[in-house]
Amino acid sequence: MEKKLLPLGLSDWSHFIIQSIADGVITVNGEMRITDLNRAGEKITGYSRAEAFGKYCGDILRSSMCGRDCPLKQAMISGEAVSREAVLHNRLDQKIEVMLTASALRDDHGNLLGGVETFRDNAPFKLMEKERRQLAGMFAHDLKGPVVGVAGLLNRLRQGKVGELNEQQQAFLETIYQEILRLEKLISNFLDFVRLDLHILKPLASAIQVEAECLAVINRSRPMAEAKGVDLQLAFPQEVIILNADAVLLQRALGNLVENAIKYSPPQSQVILKVQDLGKEIQFVVQDQGPGIDPDDLPHLFDLLYRGKDSGQESGLGLGLAIVKRIIEAHNGRLWVKSELGQGASFFFNLPKANFV
């Protein structure tokens, strides 16, 4: 006789889903009493589901945020998800660093049923971050130092400080020197990206005059533009614009975009850096007349080490745009690009005038 599969009730499905989730999950009713605890939650807290059932959630989680700062209470009152880093004390009174997210549970009519909180052991992620910081330090000290030293010695040779060189020796030495400079720049770009990504390098905001910073970027990029036959222009409004930002990082972001535009521009074309005051924000636009960007590349353009299909013979590992993204995000800004094949590309970013955290 053929067995019929009976449909599971909603409560059955929710239980199975909660139990299969890899993160710890705890659900509570409106009185903050535990109604479910999944297997991952049992492992982290040291309590079984049966032991936790009906208990006040603070007695099981014993989080550093239990009580007045309880994320579950905040989520149930506000109706919005609350994410926090916290420290739990498990059954053996061991401290466990977790990332937790709390949300309210409501029925289809908006009535409050309780809350749900997910929590994940943060130890592996903390270890990974520590290793990344150590890696950044190793690159800074053990790799960049010798490269800078070699570049300095090669420069002395180029200048004839240790004797005259014949024409062939000078040519070989110049090639080696330029490659060392490229390697030094690559290491610096990588270190800057890692430092920004780990928040080791943070913006030091001060009131800056935007036109002065843009002019510094244009003047520094002009030799590169002239060598390629590209006309470099700055379009700026009449009024003075003051922005609260990190001048060094702003110049770095603009410089990367301008140099990138020059790199992919054909001779006798134009690259323009435009600035507009939008009231609460300042908009920067770097526009070129290059080959444009393939639509398939646009979603990945600011990813680390991504190089598009139409990169051609241009050198580089795609660090420049990834660094720009980190700098703009560190200033609470927005970054995007518009481009069509054969129609050039325009890179936009907006920075808020107001101070940022």
Short mmCIF file of C-alpha atoms in Angstrom, two decimals:
data_model
loop_
_atom_site.label_atom_id
_atom_site.label_comp_id
_atom_site.label_asym_id
_atom_site.label_seq_id
_atom_site.Cartn_x
_atom_site.Cartn_y
_atom_site.Cartn_z
CA MET A 1 0.00 0.00 0.00
CA GLU A 2 1.44 3.37 -1.05
CA LYS A 3 2.27 5.76 1.80
CA LYS A 4 0.87 9.26 1.58
CA LEU A 5 3.13 12.19 2.57
CA LEU A 6 1.26 14.50 4.87
CA PRO A 7 2.07 18.23 4.64
CA LEU A 8 4.00 19.62 7.57
CA GLY A 9 2.54 22.47 9.58
CA LEU A 10 4.18 25.87 9.59
CA SER A 11 5.50 25.35 13.12
CA ASP A 12 7.10 22.01 12.09
CA TRP A 13 8.88 23.59 9.14
CA SER A 14 10.15 26.52 11.24
CA HIS A 15 11.58 24.09 13.81
CA PHE A 16 13.41 22.07 11.14
CA ILE A 17 14.78 25.23 9.53
CA ILE A 18 16.03 26.60 12.87
CA GLN A 19 17.69 23.28 13.75
CA SER A 20 19.53 23.11 10.39
CA ILE A 21 21.05 26.61 10.59
CA ALA A 22 24.82 26.60 11.23
CA ASP A 23 24.68 29.66 13.53
CA GLY A 24 23.23 29.54 17.01
CA VAL A 25 19.52 30.43 17.02
CA ILE A 26 17.31 31.15 20.03
CA THR A 27 13.64 32.16 19.91
CA VAL A 28 11.65 33.75 22.73
CA ASN A 29 8.03 34.64 23.41
CA GLY A 30 6.78 38.07 24.40
CA GLU A 31 7.86 37.45 28.00
CA MET A 32 11.45 36.73 26.90
CA ARG A 33 11.07 33.01 27.70
CA ILE A 34 12.90 30.60 25.41
CA THR A 35 10.72 28.69 22.95
CA ASP A 36 13.49 27.07 20.87
CA LEU A 37 17.27 26.61 20.80
CA ASN A 38 18.98 24.93 17.86
CA ARG A 39 21.88 22.46 17.87
CA ALA A 40 24.51 25.15 17.10
CA GLY A 41 23.11 27.19 19.99
CA GLU A 42 23.36 24.15 22.29
CA LYS A 43 27.03 23.75 21.35
CA ILE A 44 27.88 27.41 22.01
CA THR A 45 25.91 27.82 25.26
CA GLY A 46 26.46 24.33 26.68
CA TYR A 47 22.74 23.97 27.47
CA SER A 48 20.42 21.46 25.79
CA ARG A 49 17.22 22.59 24.11
CA ALA A 50 15.18 20.82 26.81
CA GLU A 51 17.10 22.59 29.60
CA ALA A 52 16.72 26.00 27.94
CA PHE A 53 13.01 25.68 27.12
CA GLY A 54 10.89 28.07 29.17
CA LYS A 55 13.89 29.73 30.82
CA TYR A 56 14.46 33.48 30.70
CA CYS A 57 16.88 34.01 27.77
CA GLY A 58 19.30 36.07 29.90
CA ASP A 59 19.80 33.07 32.22
CA ILE A 60 20.99 30.93 29.30
CA LEU A 61 22.91 33.42 27.13
CA ARG A 62 24.33 35.49 30.00
CA SER A 63 25.46 38.03 27.44
CA SER A 64 27.35 41.24 28.23
CA MET A 65 24.31 43.00 26.76
CA CYS A 66 21.59 41.21 28.72
CA GLY A 67 19.35 43.52 30.74
CA ARG A 68 19.04 47.16 29.78
CA ASP A 69 20.93 46.82 26.46
CA CYS A 70 19.27 43.55 25.42
CA PRO A 71 19.27 43.45 21.59
CA LEU A 72 16.14 41.25 21.58
CA LYS A 73 14.18 43.81 23.59
CA GLN A 74 15.42 46.62 21.33
CA ALA A 75 14.41 44.69 18.20
CA MET A 76 10.99 43.82 19.60
CA ILE A 77 10.32 47.44 20.58
CA SER A 78 11.68 49.11 17.43
CA GLY A 79 10.66 46.45 14.93
CA GLU A 80 14.09 46.68 13.28
CA ALA A 81 16.93 44.13 13.30
CA VAL A 82 19.72 44.86 15.80
CA SER A 83 23.29 43.60 15.28
CA ARG A 84 25.96 43.74 17.97
CA GLU A 85 29.25 42.22 19.08
CA ALA A 86 28.85 40.70 22.53
CA VAL A 87 30.40 38.26 25.00
CA LEU A 88 28.42 35.20 26.13
CA HIS A 89 29.17 33.08 29.19
CA ASN A 90 28.54 29.42 28.51
CA ARG A 91 27.56 26.73 31.02
CA LEU A 92 31.19 26.35 32.14
CA ASP A 93 31.40 30.14 32.61
CA GLN A 94 33.79 30.44 29.66
CA LYS A 95 33.67 33.73 27.74
CA ILE A 96 32.76 33.42 24.05
CA GLU A 97 32.92 36.44 21.74
CA VAL A 98 29.97 36.41 19.34
CA MET A 99 28.33 38.48 16.64
CA LEU A 100 24.61 38.45 17.27
CA THR A 101 21.57 39.70 15.36
CA ALA A 102 18.13 40.06 16.94
CA SER A 103 14.77 40.53 15.19
CA ALA A 104 11.13 40.71 16.25
CA LEU A 105 8.76 37.89 15.30
CA ARG A 106 5.30 39.09 14.18
CA ASP A 107 2.31 37.38 12.62
CA ASP A 108 0.70 38.36 9.31
CA HIS A 109 -1.34 41.04 11.10
CA GLY A 110 1.70 42.65 12.72
CA ASN A 111 1.03 41.28 16.21
CA LEU A 112 4.18 40.67 18.26
CA LEU A 113 4.81 36.96 18.88
CA GLY A 114 8.30 37.22 20.32
CA GLY A 115 11.83 37.47 18.98
CA VAL A 116 14.65 35.52 17.38
CA GLU A 117 18.38 35.95 17.90
CA THR A 118 21.20 34.40 15.91
CA PHE A 119 24.72 34.30 17.27
CA ARG A 120 28.03 33.15 15.82
CA ASP A 121 31.34 32.42 17.53
CA ASN A 122 33.62 35.28 16.53
CA ALA A 123 36.91 33.58 17.49
CA PRO A 124 37.79 32.27 13.98
CA PHE A 125 37.09 35.70 12.44
CA LYS A 126 39.12 37.48 15.13
CA LEU A 127 42.01 35.09 14.44
CA MET A 128 41.75 35.73 10.71
CA GLU A 129 41.80 39.49 11.28
CA LYS A 130 44.85 39.15 13.54
CA GLU A 131 46.65 37.13 10.86
CA ARG A 132 45.79 39.74 8.21
CA ARG A 133 47.21 42.48 10.43
CA GLN A 134 50.38 40.43 10.92
CA LEU A 135 50.61 39.89 7.17
CA ALA A 136 50.30 43.64 6.56
CA GLY A 137 53.07 44.26 9.08
CA MET A 138 55.28 41.65 7.43
CA PHE A 139 54.83 43.25 4.01
CA ALA A 140 55.56 46.69 5.42
CA HIS A 141 58.75 45.67 7.20
CA ASP A 142 60.16 42.56 5.51
CA LEU A 143 59.26 43.28 1.89
CA LYS A 144 58.85 47.01 1.36
CA GLY A 145 61.99 47.94 3.31
CA PRO A 146 64.46 46.02 1.09
CA VAL A 147 62.71 47.21 -2.10
CA VAL A 148 63.00 50.85 -1.03
CA GLY A 149 66.65 50.27 -0.17
CA VAL A 150 67.39 48.70 -3.57
CA ALA A 151 65.64 51.59 -5.36
CA GLY A 152 67.82 54.07 -3.47
CA LEU A 153 71.05 52.28 -4.42
CA LEU A 154 69.97 51.98 -8.07
CA ASN A 155 69.22 55.69 -8.16
CA ARG A 156 72.76 56.45 -6.94
CA LEU A 157 74.11 54.28 -9.76
CA ARG A 158 71.90 56.13 -12.29
CA GLN A 159 73.29 59.43 -11.09
CA GLY A 160 76.88 58.26 -11.61
CA LYS A 161 77.76 58.44 -7.90
CA VAL A 162 80.00 55.35 -8.14
CA GLY A 163 81.46 55.88 -11.60
CA GLU A 164 80.43 56.52 -15.18
CA LEU A 165 78.32 53.98 -17.07
CA ASN A 166 78.35 53.31 -20.77
CA GLU A 167 75.18 53.72 -22.83
CA GLN A 168 74.14 50.06 -22.66
CA GLN A 169 74.73 49.84 -18.90
CA GLN A 170 72.71 53.03 -18.40
CA ALA A 171 69.81 51.60 -20.45
CA PHE A 172 69.80 48.32 -18.51
CA LEU A 173 70.02 50.14 -15.21
CA GLU A 174 67.14 52.45 -16.13
CA THR A 175 64.94 49.46 -16.95
CA ILE A 176 65.78 47.78 -13.65
CA TYR A 177 65.13 51.02 -11.75
CA GLN A 178 61.70 51.55 -13.36
CA GLU A 179 60.68 47.95 -12.60
CA ILE A 180 61.76 48.38 -8.96
CA LEU A 181 59.64 51.54 -8.75
CA ARG A 182 56.66 49.62 -10.17
CA LEU A 183 57.18 46.88 -7.56
CA GLU A 184 57.41 49.47 -4.78
CA LYS A 185 54.16 51.08 -5.96
CA LEU A 186 52.43 47.69 -6.10
CA ILE A 187 53.48 46.87 -2.52
CA SER A 188 52.36 50.31 -1.32
CA ASN A 189 48.98 49.90 -3.04
CA PHE A 190 48.50 46.47 -1.49
CA LEU A 191 49.42 47.75 1.98
CA ASP A 192 47.09 50.73 1.66
CA PHE A 193 44.22 48.45 0.64
CA VAL A 194 44.81 46.09 3.58
CA ARG A 195 45.15 48.97 6.05
CA LEU A 196 41.92 50.55 4.81
CA ASP A 197 40.11 47.21 4.79
CA LEU A 198 41.18 46.46 8.39
CA HIS A 199 40.51 50.07 9.48
CA ILE A 200 44.17 50.44 10.49
CA LEU A 201 44.31 53.43 8.18
CA LYS A 202 41.42 55.78 9.01
CA PRO A 203 40.53 59.21 7.59
CA LEU A 204 41.86 62.16 9.59
CA ALA A 205 39.21 64.74 8.75
CA SER A 206 39.92 68.46 8.53
CA ALA A 207 38.43 71.41 6.64
CA ILE A 208 40.00 71.42 3.17
CA GLN A 209 39.56 73.62 0.10
CA VAL A 210 38.43 71.22 -2.61
CA GLU A 211 39.82 73.21 -5.55
CA ALA A 212 43.33 73.26 -4.04
CA GLU A 213 43.29 69.47 -3.57
CA CYS A 214 42.01 68.91 -7.12
CA LEU A 215 44.68 71.22 -8.59
CA ALA A 216 47.37 69.27 -6.74
CA VAL A 217 46.08 66.03 -8.31
CA ILE A 218 45.89 67.59 -11.80
CA ASN A 219 49.42 69.05 -11.58
CA ARG A 220 50.85 65.75 -10.39
CA SER A 221 49.13 63.84 -13.22
CA ARG A 222 49.93 66.32 -15.99
CA PRO A 223 53.34 64.84 -16.99
CA MET A 224 51.70 61.44 -17.47
CA ALA A 225 48.94 63.01 -19.58
CA GLU A 226 51.38 65.03 -21.71
CA ALA A 227 53.54 61.96 -22.33
CA LYS A 228 50.49 60.21 -23.78
CA GLY A 229 49.11 63.24 -25.62
CA VAL A 230 46.00 63.52 -23.42
CA ASP A 231 44.45 66.90 -22.61
CA LEU A 232 43.84 67.09 -18.85
CA GLN A 233 41.19 69.59 -17.69
CA LEU A 234 39.56 70.72 -14.43
CA ALA A 235 35.97 72.00 -14.39
CA PHE A 236 35.18 73.78 -11.15
CA PRO A 237 32.37 76.11 -9.94
CA GLN A 238 33.08 79.76 -9.14
CA GLU A 239 32.35 79.51 -5.41
CA VAL A 240 34.88 78.21 -2.90
CA ILE A 241 33.97 74.71 -1.67
CA ILE A 242 35.03 73.58 1.79
CA LEU A 243 34.81 69.89 2.64
CA ASN A 244 35.53 68.03 5.86
CA ALA A 245 37.71 65.13 4.70
CA ASP A 246 41.17 63.59 4.79
CA ALA A 247 43.18 65.58 2.22
CA VAL A 248 45.79 62.85 1.67
CA LEU A 249 43.19 60.11 1.10
CA LEU A 250 41.02 62.37 -1.08
CA GLN A 251 44.00 63.14 -3.31
CA ARG A 252 44.81 59.42 -3.42
CA ALA A 253 41.29 58.53 -4.60
CA LEU A 254 41.18 61.32 -7.20
CA GLY A 255 44.73 60.57 -8.35
CA ASN A 256 43.92 56.88 -8.90
CA LEU A 257 40.84 57.75 -10.95
CA VAL A 258 42.61 60.41 -13.03
CA GLU A 259 45.64 58.18 -13.70
CA ASN A 260 43.34 55.29 -14.61
CA ALA A 261 41.46 57.53 -17.06
CA ILE A 262 44.73 58.71 -18.66
CA LYS A 263 46.01 55.13 -18.90
CA TYR A 264 43.00 53.98 -20.93
CA SER A 265 42.61 57.15 -23.03
CA PRO A 266 43.82 57.31 -26.63
CA PRO A 267 46.19 60.11 -27.76
CA GLN A 268 44.56 63.46 -28.63
CA SER A 269 41.63 62.74 -26.29
CA GLN A 270 40.52 64.55 -23.14
CA VAL A 271 40.22 63.67 -19.47
CA ILE A 272 38.14 66.00 -17.29
CA LEU A 273 37.90 66.22 -13.51
CA LYS A 274 34.59 67.91 -12.66
CA VAL A 275 33.42 69.10 -9.23
CA GLN A 276 29.85 70.11 -8.29
CA ASP A 277 28.33 71.39 -5.06
CA LEU A 278 25.05 69.50 -4.52
CA GLY A 279 24.21 71.15 -1.20
CA LYS A 280 24.72 68.45 1.41
CA GLU A 281 27.19 66.59 -0.79
CA ILE A 282 30.11 67.37 -3.10
CA GLN A 283 30.20 65.39 -6.34
CA PHE A 284 33.44 64.50 -8.12
CA VAL A 285 33.43 63.16 -11.68
CA VAL A 286 36.40 61.84 -13.69
CA GLN A 287 35.41 61.55 -17.36
CA ASP A 288 37.44 60.09 -20.22
CA GLN A 289 37.02 59.44 -23.95
CA GLY A 290 38.49 55.96 -23.88
CA PRO A 291 37.10 52.65 -25.17
CA GLY A 292 34.46 52.37 -22.44
CA ILE A 293 33.78 49.45 -20.13
CA ASP A 294 32.15 46.15 -21.05
CA PRO A 295 28.74 45.78 -19.30
CA ASP A 296 29.86 42.41 -17.90
CA ASP A 297 32.77 44.13 -16.13
CA LEU A 298 30.78 46.94 -14.49
CA PRO A 299 29.51 44.96 -11.44
CA HIS A 300 33.06 43.81 -10.59
CA LEU A 301 35.01 46.95 -11.42
CA PHE A 302 35.85 47.85 -7.81
CA ASP A 303 36.63 44.29 -6.70
CA LEU A 304 40.14 43.55 -5.47
CA LEU A 305 42.52 42.36 -8.24
CA TYR A 306 39.76 42.40 -10.89
CA ARG A 307 40.86 43.25 -14.42
CA GLY A 308 38.27 43.51 -17.15
CA LYS A 309 38.20 41.96 -20.61
CA ASP A 310 39.27 45.19 -22.29
CA SER A 311 42.34 45.87 -20.13
CA GLY A 312 44.48 45.20 -23.18
CA GLN A 313 48.21 45.72 -22.69
CA GLU A 314 47.83 48.13 -19.79
CA SER A 315 49.75 47.06 -16.69
CA GLY A 316 48.38 46.78 -13.16
CA LEU A 317 46.54 44.34 -10.94
CA GLY A 318 43.33 46.25 -10.34
CA LEU A 319 44.29 47.57 -6.90
CA GLY A 320 43.73 51.24 -7.77
CA LEU A 321 39.94 51.16 -8.07
CA ALA A 322 39.59 48.86 -5.04
CA ILE A 323 41.53 51.42 -2.97
CA VAL A 324 39.30 54.24 -4.28
CA LYS A 325 36.23 52.30 -3.10
CA ARG A 326 37.67 51.79 0.39
CA ILE A 327 38.59 55.49 0.69
CA ILE A 328 35.15 56.70 -0.37
CA GLU A 329 33.40 54.22 1.94
CA ALA A 330 35.63 55.34 4.83
CA HIS A 331 34.29 58.88 4.23
CA ASN A 332 30.66 57.63 4.19
CA GLY A 333 30.51 58.47 0.48
CA ARG A 334 28.98 56.82 -2.60
CA LEU A 335 30.89 55.60 -5.67
CA TRP A 336 29.59 54.48 -9.07
CA VAL A 337 30.47 54.44 -12.77
CA LYS A 338 28.62 55.04 -16.04
CA SER A 339 30.02 53.78 -19.32
CA GLU A 340 29.14 52.48 -22.76
CA LEU A 341 31.48 50.67 -25.11
CA GLY A 342 33.10 53.16 -27.46
CA GLN A 343 31.72 56.13 -25.46
CA GLY A 344 34.30 56.49 -22.68
CA ALA A 345 33.65 56.19 -18.95
CA SER A 346 32.62 58.52 -16.13
CA PHE A 347 33.49 57.69 -12.52
CA PHE A 348 31.38 59.47 -9.90
CA PHE A 349 31.69 59.77 -6.15
CA ASN A 350 29.79 61.93 -3.67
CA LEU A 351 31.14 62.91 -0.26
CA PRO A 352 29.00 64.42 2.50
CA LYS A 353 29.97 67.91 3.62
CA ALA A 354 29.16 67.10 7.24
CA ASN A 355 31.61 65.35 9.54
CA PHE A 356 31.66 61.57 9.61
CA VAL A 357 32.26 58.99 12.32
#
